[in-house]
Short mmCIF file of C-alpha atoms and ligand atoms in Angstrom, two decimals:
data_model
loop_
_atom_site.label_atom_id
_atom_site.label_comp_id
_atom_site.label_asym_id
_atom_site.label_seq_id
_atom_site.Cartn_x
_atom_site.Cartn_y
_atom_site.Cartn_z
CA MET A 1 81.41 -10.14 -32.07
CA THR A 2 77.65 -9.60 -31.88
CA GLN A 3 76.30 -8.40 -28.51
CA GLU A 4 73.10 -10.05 -27.85
CA SER A 5 70.79 -7.79 -25.73
CA SER A 6 70.34 -8.63 -22.20
CA PRO A 7 67.93 -6.82 -20.00
CA ASN A 8 70.81 -4.53 -19.17
CA HIS A 9 72.80 -4.46 -22.34
CA GLY A 10 74.84 -1.40 -22.67
CA GLN A 11 74.61 -0.33 -19.13
CA ARG A 12 77.69 0.74 -17.38
CA ASP A 13 79.07 -1.02 -14.43
CA LYS A 14 78.05 0.67 -11.24
CA TYR A 15 81.69 1.15 -10.47
CA PRO A 16 82.84 3.69 -13.05
CA ALA A 17 86.36 3.64 -14.26
CA PRO A 18 88.49 6.14 -12.52
CA SER A 19 88.61 9.50 -13.96
CA GLY A 20 91.70 10.87 -15.55
CA ARG A 21 93.18 11.02 -19.01
CA ARG A 22 92.50 7.84 -20.99
CA ARG A 23 94.54 6.61 -23.89
CA PHE A 24 93.04 4.38 -26.39
CA VAL A 25 95.44 1.61 -27.47
CA LYS A 26 95.45 -1.22 -30.05
CA GLY A 27 97.84 -4.18 -29.54
CA LEU A 28 98.21 -7.68 -30.63
CA VAL A 29 97.72 -11.00 -28.90
CA GLY A 30 99.56 -13.67 -30.36
CA ALA A 31 101.29 -15.56 -27.64
CA SER A 32 101.37 -19.34 -27.30
CA ALA A 33 98.31 -21.14 -26.23
CA LEU A 34 98.22 -21.80 -22.49
CA SER A 35 96.09 -23.73 -20.03
CA GLY A 36 94.13 -25.51 -22.47
CA VAL A 37 92.23 -22.39 -23.76
CA THR A 38 91.53 -22.41 -27.50
CA THR A 39 93.11 -19.26 -28.73
CA VAL A 40 93.52 -17.63 -31.95
CA GLY A 41 96.83 -15.76 -32.70
CA GLY A 42 96.98 -12.24 -33.98
CA LEU A 43 93.71 -11.32 -32.09
CA ALA A 44 93.36 -7.55 -32.15
CA VAL A 45 93.08 -5.94 -28.69
CA ASP A 46 91.43 -2.63 -27.70
CA ALA A 47 92.69 -1.71 -24.24
CA THR A 48 92.99 1.53 -22.20
CA THR A 49 95.23 2.93 -19.66
CA ASP A 50 94.73 5.86 -17.45
CA GLN A 51 96.52 7.56 -14.52
CA GLY A 52 95.18 5.06 -12.14
CA GLY A 53 95.80 1.81 -13.75
CA ILE A 54 95.96 -0.37 -16.94
CA GLY A 55 93.96 -2.84 -18.89
CA GLY A 56 90.55 -1.65 -18.10
CA GLY A 57 87.83 -0.64 -20.40
CA THR A 58 84.46 -1.63 -21.92
CA VAL A 59 84.25 -5.36 -22.35
CA SER A 60 81.55 -7.79 -23.52
CA TYR A 61 81.21 -11.06 -21.61
CA VAL A 62 78.81 -13.94 -20.79
CA GLY A 63 77.25 -14.26 -17.47
CA ILE A 64 74.36 -15.77 -15.59
CA ARG A 65 71.47 -13.37 -15.99
CA ASN A 66 70.13 -11.11 -13.18
CA ILE A 67 66.45 -11.35 -13.08
CA ALA A 68 65.36 -9.56 -10.00
CA GLY A 69 66.54 -6.97 -7.24
CA PRO A 70 69.13 -4.14 -7.60
CA ALA A 71 71.92 -6.01 -9.28
CA ASN A 72 72.14 -4.30 -12.70
CA ARG A 73 73.95 -7.01 -14.73
CA PRO A 74 74.93 -10.80 -14.99
CA MET A 75 77.71 -12.40 -12.97
CA PRO A 76 80.39 -13.54 -15.29
CA ILE A 77 80.96 -17.14 -16.17
CA VAL A 78 84.36 -18.76 -15.45
CA PRO A 79 85.09 -21.26 -18.40
CA LEU A 80 86.04 -24.66 -16.98
CA GLU A 81 87.54 -27.81 -18.20
CA ILE A 82 88.08 -31.39 -16.60
CA SER A 83 91.85 -32.31 -16.08
CA ASP A 84 92.31 -35.97 -14.75
CA GLY A 85 88.87 -35.74 -13.14
CA ALA A 86 89.50 -32.40 -11.49
CA LEU A 87 87.77 -29.05 -12.42
CA ARG A 88 89.94 -26.43 -13.67
CA GLY A 89 89.14 -22.80 -14.72
CA MET A 90 90.43 -21.87 -18.07
CA TRP A 91 92.70 -18.81 -18.60
CA PRO A 92 93.44 -17.08 -21.88
CA SER A 93 96.86 -16.77 -23.42
CA VAL A 94 99.03 -13.92 -22.29
CA SER A 95 100.96 -11.52 -24.26
CA GLU A 96 102.46 -8.05 -23.87
CA VAL A 97 100.52 -5.00 -25.04
CA THR A 98 102.09 -1.53 -25.41
CA ALA A 99 99.87 1.28 -24.62
CA GLY A 100 101.12 4.88 -24.79
CA GLY A 101 104.35 4.28 -23.38
CA ASP A 102 103.22 1.57 -20.77
CA THR A 103 103.88 -2.03 -21.58
CA PHE A 104 101.74 -4.65 -19.80
CA ARG A 105 100.47 -8.28 -19.94
CA LEU A 106 97.02 -9.02 -20.80
CA ALA A 107 95.17 -12.35 -20.83
CA ARG A 108 92.78 -12.44 -23.70
CA GLY A 109 91.71 -15.03 -26.38
CA GLU A 110 88.79 -16.35 -28.30
CA LEU A 111 86.76 -19.22 -26.73
CA GLY A 112 83.61 -20.65 -28.43
CA GLY A 113 83.31 -17.62 -30.64
CA VAL A 114 83.46 -15.14 -27.77
CA THR A 115 86.37 -12.96 -26.70
CA TYR A 116 87.24 -14.13 -23.28
CA SER A 117 89.58 -12.00 -21.15
CA GLN A 118 90.65 -11.36 -17.52
CA GLN A 119 88.70 -8.21 -17.92
CA TRP A 120 85.57 -10.09 -17.32
CA PHE A 121 86.35 -10.38 -13.66
CA GLN A 122 87.71 -6.78 -12.95
CA TYR A 123 85.04 -5.58 -10.70
CA CYS A 124 84.12 -5.48 -7.00
CA GLY A 125 87.89 -4.88 -6.03
CA LEU A 126 89.05 -8.05 -7.72
CA GLU A 127 90.85 -5.90 -10.22
CA VAL A 128 93.72 -5.80 -7.51
CA ALA A 129 93.63 -9.48 -6.81
CA PRO A 130 96.95 -11.26 -7.46
CA GLY A 131 94.77 -14.12 -9.08
CA LEU A 132 93.90 -11.68 -11.72
CA GLU A 133 97.49 -10.87 -12.81
CA PRO A 134 97.72 -12.43 -16.14
CA ASP A 135 100.37 -14.93 -15.05
CA PRO A 136 99.40 -18.26 -16.75
CA GLU A 137 101.50 -20.30 -14.24
CA ARG A 138 98.89 -20.04 -11.54
CA ASP A 139 97.09 -22.89 -10.14
CA GLY A 140 93.88 -22.89 -12.10
CA PHE A 141 92.05 -25.84 -10.25
CA LEU A 142 88.81 -25.06 -8.54
CA ARG A 143 89.47 -25.89 -4.88
CA SER A 144 86.75 -26.58 -2.25
CA LYS A 145 85.58 -23.79 0.06
CA THR A 146 83.26 -25.30 2.50
CA THR A 147 79.90 -23.69 2.01
CA TYR A 148 77.26 -26.54 1.55
CA ASP A 149 76.97 -29.29 4.11
CA TRP A 150 78.18 -32.04 1.65
CA GLN A 151 81.39 -30.06 1.20
CA SER A 152 82.36 -30.65 4.78
CA GLU A 153 83.46 -34.25 3.73
CA LEU A 154 86.40 -32.40 1.77
CA PRO A 155 89.26 -30.48 3.40
CA ASP A 156 89.29 -26.79 2.41
CA GLY A 157 91.61 -26.44 -0.63
CA GLU A 158 90.89 -29.84 -2.06
CA LYS A 159 90.42 -29.94 -5.74
CA LEU A 160 86.83 -30.33 -6.81
CA ARG A 161 86.39 -33.62 -8.86
CA VAL A 162 83.77 -34.99 -11.09
CA GLU A 163 83.16 -37.92 -8.68
CA HIS A 164 82.15 -35.49 -5.90
CA PHE A 165 79.05 -34.68 -7.91
CA GLU A 166 77.89 -38.18 -9.01
CA ASN A 167 74.46 -37.66 -7.51
CA TYR A 168 73.88 -34.29 -9.18
CA GLU A 169 70.73 -35.44 -11.05
CA SER A 170 68.98 -36.27 -7.65
CA TRP A 171 70.68 -33.99 -5.11
CA GLY A 172 68.66 -31.76 -2.97
CA ASN A 173 69.11 -29.93 0.29
CA ASN A 174 65.44 -29.03 1.30
CA ILE A 175 65.64 -25.70 -0.55
CA GLY A 176 63.52 -25.55 -3.69
CA SER A 177 63.09 -28.58 -5.86
CA ASP A 178 65.54 -31.57 -5.99
CA GLY A 179 67.21 -32.77 -8.97
CA LEU A 180 68.00 -29.40 -10.62
CA GLY A 181 71.82 -29.70 -9.89
CA LYS A 182 74.40 -29.91 -7.15
CA PRO A 183 76.38 -26.74 -6.26
CA ALA A 184 79.67 -26.11 -4.65
CA VAL A 185 81.66 -23.12 -3.70
CA ALA A 186 85.41 -23.04 -4.62
CA THR A 187 88.44 -20.67 -4.69
CA TRP A 188 90.21 -20.06 -8.11
CA ARG A 189 93.56 -18.69 -8.78
CA SER A 190 93.82 -17.51 -5.13
CA GLN A 191 94.43 -20.52 -2.94
CA GLY A 192 96.08 -19.55 0.30
CA GLU A 193 95.75 -15.75 -0.14
CA ASP A 194 94.40 -13.91 2.61
CA VAL A 195 93.10 -11.01 0.68
CA LYS A 196 91.32 -10.66 -2.67
CA GLU A 197 90.30 -14.45 -2.96
CA ILE A 198 88.51 -15.11 -6.07
CA GLN A 199 85.36 -17.05 -5.13
CA VAL A 200 83.59 -19.27 -7.63
CA GLN A 201 80.18 -20.89 -7.65
CA VAL A 202 80.20 -24.26 -9.40
CA LEU A 203 76.94 -26.14 -10.46
CA ARG A 204 76.71 -29.53 -12.10
CA THR A 205 73.21 -29.56 -13.68
CA PRO A 206 71.53 -31.55 -16.41
CA ALA A 207 70.50 -28.13 -17.88
CA VAL A 208 74.01 -27.52 -19.16
CA SER A 209 73.56 -30.29 -21.79
CA LYS A 210 70.24 -29.14 -22.70
CA MET A 211 71.43 -25.47 -23.06
CA VAL A 212 74.23 -26.59 -25.35
CA ALA A 213 71.90 -28.69 -27.51
CA GLY A 214 69.10 -26.09 -27.42
CA GLU A 215 66.69 -28.64 -26.12
CA ASP A 216 63.34 -28.34 -24.48
CA GLU A 217 63.09 -24.87 -22.68
CA TYR A 218 66.36 -23.89 -24.21
CA ALA A 219 65.09 -24.12 -27.82
CA ASP A 220 65.36 -20.30 -28.16
CA LEU A 221 68.77 -19.96 -26.72
CA ALA A 222 70.98 -17.93 -29.07
CA GLY A 223 73.45 -20.00 -31.08
CA GLU A 224 76.40 -17.90 -29.97
CA ILE A 225 75.52 -18.50 -26.34
CA ARG A 226 75.13 -22.22 -27.04
CA ASP A 227 78.58 -22.17 -28.84
CA PHE A 228 80.15 -20.49 -25.97
CA LEU A 229 78.76 -22.84 -23.38
CA ASP A 230 79.92 -25.83 -25.60
CA ALA A 231 83.55 -24.55 -25.04
CA ALA A 232 83.10 -23.16 -21.54
CA THR A 233 81.54 -26.06 -19.66
CA ALA A 234 82.24 -29.79 -19.38
CA GLU A 235 80.40 -32.87 -18.25
CA ASP A 236 77.52 -30.73 -17.08
CA PHE A 237 79.50 -28.39 -15.00
CA ILE A 238 79.09 -24.58 -15.28
CA ALA A 239 80.89 -21.92 -13.07
CA TRP A 240 80.70 -18.30 -12.35
CA VAL A 241 82.46 -15.66 -10.19
CA ASN A 242 80.38 -15.50 -7.03
CA ARG A 243 80.37 -11.68 -6.56
CA CYS A 244 77.08 -9.91 -6.70
CA THR A 245 77.13 -7.09 -9.22
CA HIS A 246 75.19 -4.91 -6.99
CA LEU A 247 77.43 -4.23 -3.83
CA CYS A 248 79.75 -7.27 -4.01
CA CYS A 249 78.34 -9.68 -1.61
CA ASN A 250 78.56 -13.44 -2.17
CA PRO A 251 75.32 -14.92 -3.43
CA GLY A 252 74.50 -18.61 -3.56
CA TYR A 253 72.46 -21.21 -5.31
CA LYS A 254 70.32 -23.00 -2.90
CA LYS A 255 72.18 -21.60 -0.05
CA THR A 256 69.56 -19.59 1.87
CA PRO A 257 66.37 -21.29 3.07
CA GLY A 258 64.67 -17.76 3.05
CA SER A 259 65.24 -17.42 -0.64
CA ALA A 260 61.79 -19.08 -1.25
CA LYS A 261 60.17 -15.84 -0.06
CA PHE A 262 61.72 -14.11 -3.25
CA GLU A 263 60.95 -16.94 -5.68
CA ALA A 264 64.64 -17.74 -5.66
CA ALA A 265 64.75 -21.13 -4.23
CA ASP A 266 65.80 -22.61 -7.37
CA LYS A 267 67.85 -19.68 -8.35
CA VAL A 268 71.05 -17.92 -7.33
CA TYR A 269 69.96 -15.36 -4.32
CA CYS A 270 71.94 -12.56 -2.81
CA ASN A 271 70.67 -12.01 0.64
CA CYS A 272 72.35 -8.49 1.07
CA HIS A 273 69.78 -6.68 -0.96
CA GLN A 274 67.64 -9.60 -2.44
CA SER A 275 69.01 -9.80 -5.91
CA VAL A 276 68.27 -12.95 -8.15
CA TYR A 277 70.10 -14.51 -10.72
CA ASP A 278 69.13 -17.57 -12.98
CA PRO A 279 71.99 -19.88 -13.60
CA PHE A 280 69.82 -21.53 -16.45
CA SER A 281 69.64 -18.25 -18.39
CA PRO A 282 73.13 -17.15 -19.54
CA ALA A 283 73.37 -13.93 -21.37
CA MET A 284 75.78 -11.49 -23.10
CA ALA A 285 76.41 -8.16 -21.58
CA THR A 286 78.65 -5.32 -21.47
CA PHE A 287 80.33 -3.41 -18.63
CA ALA A 288 83.29 -1.12 -17.93
CA SER A 289 85.88 -3.28 -16.34
CA ARG A 290 88.10 -1.56 -13.88
CA PRO A 291 91.95 -1.07 -14.58
CA ARG A 292 94.38 -3.01 -12.65
CA PRO A 293 97.18 -1.25 -10.79
CA GLN A 294 100.34 -0.22 -12.76
CA GLU A 295 102.84 -3.07 -12.76
S1 FES B 301 71.88 -7.57 -3.87
FE1 FES B 301 73.24 -5.98 -2.92
S2 FES B 301 75.16 -6.94 -2.85
FE2 FES B 301 73.87 -8.47 -3.80
#
């Protein structure tokens, strides 16, 4: 897979992998397709284990680009699909990998020409989240977590549905410009869990269709990004893990009125240390995903 450069391409994650003897492993993923993810059997896998855990290592991914502040890499996109009108995050197929005497499961497959794996989300402590165990049976629906005023109409835990976003082409909340898209915050693969909830930001925006088609201001968007978005978005919805890559706060799109001072009223703004991400500028990047605890 080609790695398109982002401003931080090649930078290591600010949380380095634990020290200790590392073992390089090649395995095979060829398990049955699960959860609606496009997969290719027999995909070669490079994975590492060390004394502190398993399944970490350098990984390429697609995220929403960091454009200002101390965050040093994009926030990873969560591929999604629509199932009976509800939004569901995709999860790769799972198979067993043997690594230097350890056998563990790994969720990893091809999606839109990109290798998509659970490793995309193994940072900021999420590597120990039960929701990132490769178990494909987990509930993958994006369930509302009240953050925006409009979400108070929904009970927490309710599935986010297409019909909740019907006014997305005109929606606004007096932060920045109206009509750019309607956001929500959701939990994913972690409903009802007190610890290590996986929080996801959802945005339905007309920009998604334009990005996929390479129209207007997206004419220069790389073909591999467009191909990935075509597979990882649906009906103008895009989603990403809502964990700042700086120090792990939860940023937000049009969530903080003061974001205008940082030219971020129409961006994703993290009010911990003023990092800004552009949800309309997806990019490929590389980081060192943290290993998960030994099973
Ligand atoms: S800018 Fe520091 S945690 Fe987001």
